[in-house]
Short mmCIF file of C-alpha atoms in Angstrom, two decimals:
data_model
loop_
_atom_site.label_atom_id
_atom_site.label_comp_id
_atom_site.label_asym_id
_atom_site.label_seq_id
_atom_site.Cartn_x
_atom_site.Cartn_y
_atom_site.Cartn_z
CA UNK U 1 255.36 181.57 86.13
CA UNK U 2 255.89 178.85 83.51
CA UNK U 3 254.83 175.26 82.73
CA UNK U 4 257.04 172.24 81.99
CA UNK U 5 255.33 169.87 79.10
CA UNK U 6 256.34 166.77 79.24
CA UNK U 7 255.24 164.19 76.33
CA UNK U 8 255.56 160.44 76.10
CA UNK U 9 254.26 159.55 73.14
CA UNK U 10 255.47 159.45 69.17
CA UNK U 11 253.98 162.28 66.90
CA UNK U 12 254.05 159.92 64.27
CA UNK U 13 251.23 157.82 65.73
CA UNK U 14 249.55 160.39 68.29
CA UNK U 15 248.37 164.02 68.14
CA UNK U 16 249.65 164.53 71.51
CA UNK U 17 252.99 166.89 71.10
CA UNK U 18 250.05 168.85 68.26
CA UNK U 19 247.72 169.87 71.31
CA UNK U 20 251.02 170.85 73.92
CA UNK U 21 252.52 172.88 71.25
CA UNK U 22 248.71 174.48 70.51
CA UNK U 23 248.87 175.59 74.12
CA UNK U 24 252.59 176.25 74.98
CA UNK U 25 253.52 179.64 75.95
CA UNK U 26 256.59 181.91 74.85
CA UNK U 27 258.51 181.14 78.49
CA UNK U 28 256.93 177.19 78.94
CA UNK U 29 259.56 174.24 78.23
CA UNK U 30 259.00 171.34 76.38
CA UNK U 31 260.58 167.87 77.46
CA UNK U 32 260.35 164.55 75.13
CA UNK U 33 260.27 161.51 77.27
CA UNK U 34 259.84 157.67 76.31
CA UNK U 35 258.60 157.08 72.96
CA UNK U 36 257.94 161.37 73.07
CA UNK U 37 261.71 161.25 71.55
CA UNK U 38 260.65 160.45 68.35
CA UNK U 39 259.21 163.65 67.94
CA UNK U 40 262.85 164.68 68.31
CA UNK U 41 263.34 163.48 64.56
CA UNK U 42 264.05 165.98 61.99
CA UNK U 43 261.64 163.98 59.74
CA UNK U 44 258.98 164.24 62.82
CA UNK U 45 255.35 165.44 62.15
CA UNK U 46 255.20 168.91 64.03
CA UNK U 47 259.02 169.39 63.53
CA UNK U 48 258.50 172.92 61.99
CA UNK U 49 256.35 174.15 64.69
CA UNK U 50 258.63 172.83 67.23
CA UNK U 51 261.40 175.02 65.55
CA UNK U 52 258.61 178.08 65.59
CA UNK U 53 257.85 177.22 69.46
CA UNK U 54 261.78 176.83 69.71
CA UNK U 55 262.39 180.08 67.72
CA UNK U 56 259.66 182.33 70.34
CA UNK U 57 261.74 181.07 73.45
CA UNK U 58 260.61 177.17 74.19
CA UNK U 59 263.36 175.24 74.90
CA UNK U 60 262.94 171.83 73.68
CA UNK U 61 264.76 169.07 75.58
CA UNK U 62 264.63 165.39 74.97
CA UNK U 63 265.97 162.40 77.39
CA UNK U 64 269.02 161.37 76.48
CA UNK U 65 268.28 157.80 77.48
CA UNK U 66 265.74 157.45 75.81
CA UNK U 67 267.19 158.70 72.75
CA UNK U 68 270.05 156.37 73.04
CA UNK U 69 268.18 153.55 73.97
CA UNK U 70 266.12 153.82 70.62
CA UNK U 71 269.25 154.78 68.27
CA UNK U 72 268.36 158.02 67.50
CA UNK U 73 271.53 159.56 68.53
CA UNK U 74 272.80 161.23 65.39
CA UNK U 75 269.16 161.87 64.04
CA UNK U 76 267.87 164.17 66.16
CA UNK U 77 267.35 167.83 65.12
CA UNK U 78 269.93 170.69 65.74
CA UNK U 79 267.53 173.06 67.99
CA UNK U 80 267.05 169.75 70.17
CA UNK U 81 268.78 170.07 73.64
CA UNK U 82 269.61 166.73 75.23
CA UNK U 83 269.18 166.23 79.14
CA UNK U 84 269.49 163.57 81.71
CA UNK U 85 267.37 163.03 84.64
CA UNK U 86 268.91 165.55 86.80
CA UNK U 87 268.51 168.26 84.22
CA UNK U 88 264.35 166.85 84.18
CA UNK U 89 263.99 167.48 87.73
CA UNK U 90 266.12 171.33 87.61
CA UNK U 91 263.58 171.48 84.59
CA UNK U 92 260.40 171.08 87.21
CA UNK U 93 261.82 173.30 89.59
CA UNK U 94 262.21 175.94 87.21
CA UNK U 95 259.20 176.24 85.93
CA UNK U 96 256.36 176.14 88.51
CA UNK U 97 253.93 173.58 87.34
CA UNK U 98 254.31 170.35 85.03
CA UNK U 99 251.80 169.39 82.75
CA UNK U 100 252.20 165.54 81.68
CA UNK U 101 250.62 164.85 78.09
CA UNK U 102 249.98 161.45 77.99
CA UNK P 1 247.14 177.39 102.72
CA UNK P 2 245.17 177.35 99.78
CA UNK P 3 246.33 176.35 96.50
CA UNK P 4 245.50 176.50 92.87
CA UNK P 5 245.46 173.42 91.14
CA UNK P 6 244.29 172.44 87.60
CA UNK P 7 243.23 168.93 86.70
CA UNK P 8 242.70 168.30 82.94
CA UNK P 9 241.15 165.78 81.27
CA UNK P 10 242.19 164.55 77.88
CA UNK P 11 240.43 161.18 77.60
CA UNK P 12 237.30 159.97 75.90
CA UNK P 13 235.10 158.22 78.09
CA UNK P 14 234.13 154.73 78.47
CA UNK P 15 237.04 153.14 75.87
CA UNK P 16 239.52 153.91 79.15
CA UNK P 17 239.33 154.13 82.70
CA UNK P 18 241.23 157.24 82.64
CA UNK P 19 238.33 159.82 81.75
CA UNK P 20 236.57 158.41 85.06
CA UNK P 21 239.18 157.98 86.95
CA UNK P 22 240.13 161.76 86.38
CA UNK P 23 236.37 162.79 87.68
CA UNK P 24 236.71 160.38 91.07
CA UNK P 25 240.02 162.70 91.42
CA UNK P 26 238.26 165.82 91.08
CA UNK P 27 235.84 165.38 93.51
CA UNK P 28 237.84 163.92 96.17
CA UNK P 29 239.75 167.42 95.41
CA UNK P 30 236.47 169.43 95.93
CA UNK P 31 236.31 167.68 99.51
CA UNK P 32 239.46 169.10 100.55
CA UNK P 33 238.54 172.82 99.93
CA UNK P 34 241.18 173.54 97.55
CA UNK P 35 240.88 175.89 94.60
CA UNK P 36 240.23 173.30 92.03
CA UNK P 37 239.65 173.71 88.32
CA UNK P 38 238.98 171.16 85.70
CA UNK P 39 240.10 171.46 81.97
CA UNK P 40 238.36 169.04 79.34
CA UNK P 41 240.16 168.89 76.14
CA UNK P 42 241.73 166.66 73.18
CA UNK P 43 239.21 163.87 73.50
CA UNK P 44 238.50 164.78 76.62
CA UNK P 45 235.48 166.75 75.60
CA UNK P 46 234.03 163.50 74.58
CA UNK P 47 233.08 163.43 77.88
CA UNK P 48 230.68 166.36 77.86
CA UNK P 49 228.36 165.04 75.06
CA UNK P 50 224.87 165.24 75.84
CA UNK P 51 222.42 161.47 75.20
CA UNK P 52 225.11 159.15 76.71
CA UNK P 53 223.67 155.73 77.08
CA UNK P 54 226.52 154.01 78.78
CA UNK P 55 224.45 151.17 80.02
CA UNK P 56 224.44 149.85 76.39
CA UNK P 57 228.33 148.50 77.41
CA UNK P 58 227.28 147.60 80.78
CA UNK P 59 228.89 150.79 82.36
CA UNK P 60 227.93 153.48 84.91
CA UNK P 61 226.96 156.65 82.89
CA UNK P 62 229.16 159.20 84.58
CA UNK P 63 227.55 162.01 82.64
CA UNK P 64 224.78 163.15 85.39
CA UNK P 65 227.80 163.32 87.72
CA UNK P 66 229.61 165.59 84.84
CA UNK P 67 225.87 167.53 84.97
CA UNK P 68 225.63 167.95 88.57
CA UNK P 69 229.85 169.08 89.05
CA UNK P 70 228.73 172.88 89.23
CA UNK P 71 226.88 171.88 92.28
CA UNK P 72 230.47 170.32 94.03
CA UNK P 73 232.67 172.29 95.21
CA UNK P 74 234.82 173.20 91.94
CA UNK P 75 235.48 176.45 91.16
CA UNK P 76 235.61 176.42 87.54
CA UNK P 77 234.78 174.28 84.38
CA UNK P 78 236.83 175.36 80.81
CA UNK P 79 236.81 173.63 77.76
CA UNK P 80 239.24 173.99 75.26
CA UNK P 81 237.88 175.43 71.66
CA UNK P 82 239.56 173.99 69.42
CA UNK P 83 239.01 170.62 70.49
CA UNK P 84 235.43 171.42 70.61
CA UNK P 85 235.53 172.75 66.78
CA UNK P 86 237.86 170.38 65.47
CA UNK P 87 235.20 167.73 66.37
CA UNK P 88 232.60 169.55 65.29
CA UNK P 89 230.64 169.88 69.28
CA UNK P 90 228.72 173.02 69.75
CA UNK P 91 227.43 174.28 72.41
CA UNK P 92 223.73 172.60 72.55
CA UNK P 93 225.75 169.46 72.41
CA UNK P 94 227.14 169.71 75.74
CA UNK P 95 225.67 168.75 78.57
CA UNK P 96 227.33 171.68 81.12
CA UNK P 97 226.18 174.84 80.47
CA UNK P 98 228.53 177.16 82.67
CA UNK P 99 231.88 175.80 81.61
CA UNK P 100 234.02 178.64 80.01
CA UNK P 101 235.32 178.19 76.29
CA UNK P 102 239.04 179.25 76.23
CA UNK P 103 241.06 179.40 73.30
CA UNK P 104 244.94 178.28 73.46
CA UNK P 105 246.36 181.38 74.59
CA UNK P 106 243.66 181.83 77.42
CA UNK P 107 244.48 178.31 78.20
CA UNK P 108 248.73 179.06 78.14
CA UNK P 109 247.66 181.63 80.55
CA UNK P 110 245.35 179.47 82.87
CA UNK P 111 248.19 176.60 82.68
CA UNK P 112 250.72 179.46 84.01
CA UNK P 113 248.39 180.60 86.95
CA UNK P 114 248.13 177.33 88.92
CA UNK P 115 250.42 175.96 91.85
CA UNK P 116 249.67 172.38 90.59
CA UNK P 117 248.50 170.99 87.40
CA UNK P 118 247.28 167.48 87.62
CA UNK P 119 247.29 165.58 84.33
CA UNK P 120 245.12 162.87 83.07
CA UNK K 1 261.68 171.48 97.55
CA UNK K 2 258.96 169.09 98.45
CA UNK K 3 258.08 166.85 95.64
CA UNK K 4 255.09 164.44 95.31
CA UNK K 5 254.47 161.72 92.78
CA UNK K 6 251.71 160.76 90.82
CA UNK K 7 252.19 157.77 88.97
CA UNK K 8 249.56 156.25 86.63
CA UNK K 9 251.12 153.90 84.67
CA UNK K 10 251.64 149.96 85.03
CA UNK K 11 255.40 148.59 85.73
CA UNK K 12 255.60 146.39 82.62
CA UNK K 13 253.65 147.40 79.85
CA UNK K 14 254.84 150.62 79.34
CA UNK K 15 257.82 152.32 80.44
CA UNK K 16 256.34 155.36 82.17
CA UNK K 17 256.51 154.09 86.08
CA UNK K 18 259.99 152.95 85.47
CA UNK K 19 260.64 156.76 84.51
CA UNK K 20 259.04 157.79 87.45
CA UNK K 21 261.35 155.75 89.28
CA UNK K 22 264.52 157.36 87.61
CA UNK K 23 262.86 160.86 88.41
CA UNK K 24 262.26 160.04 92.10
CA UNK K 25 265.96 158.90 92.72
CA UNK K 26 267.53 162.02 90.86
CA UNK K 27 264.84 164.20 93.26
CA UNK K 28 266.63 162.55 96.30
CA UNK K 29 270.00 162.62 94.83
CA UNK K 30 269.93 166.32 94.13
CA UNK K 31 269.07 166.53 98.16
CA UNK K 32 265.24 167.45 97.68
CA UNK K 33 262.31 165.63 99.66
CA UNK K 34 259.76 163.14 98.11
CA UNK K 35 256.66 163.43 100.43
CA UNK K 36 254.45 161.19 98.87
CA UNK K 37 254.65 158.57 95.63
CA UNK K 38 250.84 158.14 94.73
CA UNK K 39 249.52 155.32 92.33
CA UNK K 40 246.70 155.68 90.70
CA UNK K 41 244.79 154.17 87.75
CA UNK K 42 247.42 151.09 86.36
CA UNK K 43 249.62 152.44 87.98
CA UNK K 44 248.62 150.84 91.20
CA UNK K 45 249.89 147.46 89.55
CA UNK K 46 253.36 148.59 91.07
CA UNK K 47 252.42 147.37 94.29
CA UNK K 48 251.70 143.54 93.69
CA UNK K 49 254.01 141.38 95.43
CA UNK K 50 253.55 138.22 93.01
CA UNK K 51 255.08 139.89 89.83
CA UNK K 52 258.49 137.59 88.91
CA UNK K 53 260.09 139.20 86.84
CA UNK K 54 263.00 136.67 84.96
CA UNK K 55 266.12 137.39 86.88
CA UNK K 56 268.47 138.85 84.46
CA UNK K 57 265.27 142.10 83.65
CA UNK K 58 264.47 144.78 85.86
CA UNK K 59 263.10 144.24 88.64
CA UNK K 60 261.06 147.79 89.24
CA UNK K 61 258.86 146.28 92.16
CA UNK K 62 261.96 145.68 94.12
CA UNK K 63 263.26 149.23 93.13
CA UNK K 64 259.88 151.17 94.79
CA UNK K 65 260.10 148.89 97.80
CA UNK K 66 264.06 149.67 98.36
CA UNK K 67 263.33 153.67 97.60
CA UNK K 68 260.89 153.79 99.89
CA UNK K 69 262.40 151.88 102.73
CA UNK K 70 265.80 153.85 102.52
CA UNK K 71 264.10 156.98 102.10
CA UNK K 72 260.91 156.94 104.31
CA UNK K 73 258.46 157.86 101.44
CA UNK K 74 254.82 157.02 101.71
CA UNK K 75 253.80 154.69 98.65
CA UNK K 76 250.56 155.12 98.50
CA UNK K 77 247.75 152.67 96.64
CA UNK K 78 244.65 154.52 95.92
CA UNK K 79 242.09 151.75 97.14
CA UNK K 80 239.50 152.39 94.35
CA UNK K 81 241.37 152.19 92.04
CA UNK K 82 243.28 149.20 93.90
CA UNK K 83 240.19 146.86 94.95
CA UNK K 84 238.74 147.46 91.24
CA UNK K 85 242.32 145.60 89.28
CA UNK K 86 242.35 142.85 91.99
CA UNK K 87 245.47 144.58 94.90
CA UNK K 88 243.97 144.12 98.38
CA UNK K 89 245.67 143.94 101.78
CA UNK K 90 245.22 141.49 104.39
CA UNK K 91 242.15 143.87 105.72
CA UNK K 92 240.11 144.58 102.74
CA UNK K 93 240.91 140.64 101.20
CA UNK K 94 239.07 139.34 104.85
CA UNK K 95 236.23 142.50 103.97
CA UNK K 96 235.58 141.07 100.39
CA UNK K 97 236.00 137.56 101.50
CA UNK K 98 238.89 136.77 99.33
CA UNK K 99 241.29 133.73 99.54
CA UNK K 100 244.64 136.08 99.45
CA UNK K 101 246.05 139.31 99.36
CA UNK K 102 248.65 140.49 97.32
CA UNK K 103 249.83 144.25 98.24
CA UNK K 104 253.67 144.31 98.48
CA UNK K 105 255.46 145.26 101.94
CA UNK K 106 255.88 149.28 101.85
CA UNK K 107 253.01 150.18 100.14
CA UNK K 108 249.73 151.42 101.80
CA UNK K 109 246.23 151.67 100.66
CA UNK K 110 244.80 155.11 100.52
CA UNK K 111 241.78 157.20 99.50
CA UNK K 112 241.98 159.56 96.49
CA UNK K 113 241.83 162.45 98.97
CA UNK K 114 245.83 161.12 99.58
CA UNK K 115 246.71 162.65 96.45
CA UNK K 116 245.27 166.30 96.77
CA UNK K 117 246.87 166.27 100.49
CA UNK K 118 250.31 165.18 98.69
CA UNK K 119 249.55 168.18 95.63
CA UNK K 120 248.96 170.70 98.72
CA UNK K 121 251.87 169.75 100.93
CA UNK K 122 254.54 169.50 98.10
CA UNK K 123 255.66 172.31 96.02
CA UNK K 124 255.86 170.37 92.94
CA UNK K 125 253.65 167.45 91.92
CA UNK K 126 254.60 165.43 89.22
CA UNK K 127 252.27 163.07 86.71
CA UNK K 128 253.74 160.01 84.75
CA UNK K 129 250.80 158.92 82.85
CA UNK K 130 250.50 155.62 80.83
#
């Protein structure tokens, strides 16, 4: 069994993608939502240990809409995986339980 | 059927709603006769602090209910450790005795053995 | 799958409701069931019928209505949280006395125990928080 992580908010302001990644395990996944896709930022605050989470297994996905909407298109980092709202919901159903940090 | 279901609670009291809003959901959960479990931490272990005096800002101290939640019907009661250390709260701070300290891989592994996981 | 809702965020403010919105309608689309959308701390500001919005912005109250309507999900208010931020219903605004009531046409007001029942009857329960 795995957990989804979802997180709304910008690690440039809030510690909020810190305590997910302090907690994420080897098989979890990690989706950036909202202003969470700032995170997605190769200059982002936690970057590294996204690509150490990333490197152990966590896939790291961030909303394509949202990343649009805000421009960051051709900013993001490489071990980002971009997904639209179908791929959130396959995303809940394949791991078991969601955990919204918020 | 019975299921497993984690509620954790990241926010400081009082400043929000959410913190209290988070206990209301908990015990309506102990009603139902689930297996319910409640996780404090980030600020959330604000909560747990011991000489509240929330009357000073005119609001209901929700602490004695925090006190008296091994006596509901909720299983269990963790709190995270490093968000106890990182803001410097031991142990005679708190005002729950039984809760169970986990660290973050105890807590990966407690996130990965519920059916639900409701967030606050 | 059976999928319930949980959402805790305010329609305007921030954009969290409106992505619980987009998640509900790609839930249905991929051909799975949304037993129950719960609202819960701000988020229960979805369910005001006053909001007007300026015509040429999205108009999310409209959305939840239509979803649920064409769907048959439950929107459900919790009522704490409800009568606290001012939404009432025709019963509880003649209970507290009040001059109007404001809850839009779809939505129900429920106790807190709505949302456990929805996290045990659903096999996936899903937060959008503020």
């Amino acid at each position: 069994m795995s957990t989804l992580h979802t997180v709304n908010k910008s690690s440039f302001t809030h510690s909020t993608l810190k305590s997910c990644i302090s907690v994420c395990a080897n098989n979890d996944g990690i989706l950036l939502l909202e202003d969470g896709v700032f995170s997605a930022l190769q200059s982002a605050p936690d970057a590294e240990a996204l690509i150490t989470l990333n490197e152990k297994g966590v896939v790291i996905y961030a909303s394509q809409d949202d990343i649009k909407a805000r421009g960051l298109e051709h900013k993001i980092a490489s071990h980002i995986q971009l997904t639209n709202y179908e791929g959130f919901v396959s995303l809940t159903l394949y791991h078991k339980c969601i955990q919204s940090w918020y | 059927m019975q299921k497993k279901i984690l509620l954790i609670s990241r926010h400081a009291p009082y400043g929000s709603s959410t913190a209290k809003e988070a206990l209301d959901a908990a015990l309506a959960a102990a009603v139902y006769e689930q297996s319910l479990s409640l996780l404090f931490m980030d600020d959330g272990v604000f909560q747990l602090l011991k000489d509240q005096q929330a009357q000073q800002i005119n609001q209901k101290n929700f602490s004695s209910i925090l006190a008296a939640l091994p006596f509901y019907d909720i299983e269990n009661i963790y709190i995270h450790q490093e968000s106890l250390k990182k803001r410097i709260i031991e142990n005679k701070d708190l005002l729950i005795e039984h809760a169970a300290i986990l660290t973050n891989e105890q807590i990966s592994t407690l996130l990965n053995d519920q059916d639900h996981i409701l967030s606050f | 799958m059976i999928f319930s809702i949980n959402v805790q965020s305010p329609p305007y403010s921030t954009q969290a409701s409106y992505t619980a919105y987009r998640f509900c309608k790609a839930v249905l689309a991929q051909g799975h069931q949304v037993h129950r959308i719960f609202f819960y701390q701000d988020g229960i500001y979805c369910a005001t019928r006053l909001a007007a919005p300026p015509q040429d912005e999205l108009n999310l109250y409209d959305k939840w209505q239509n979803l649920a309507k064409e769907n048959e999900i439950e929107l459900v208010v919790c009522i704490a949280a409800a009568l606290r931020r001012g939404i009432l219903n025709l019963e509880e605004s003649i209970r507290y006395q009040k001059d109007a009531h404001n809850l839009a046409e779809g939505f129900t007001l429920g106790g807190l125990g709505q949302l456990i029942e929805a996290a045990v009857n659903s096999d996936r329960m899903v937060t959008f928080g503020n």
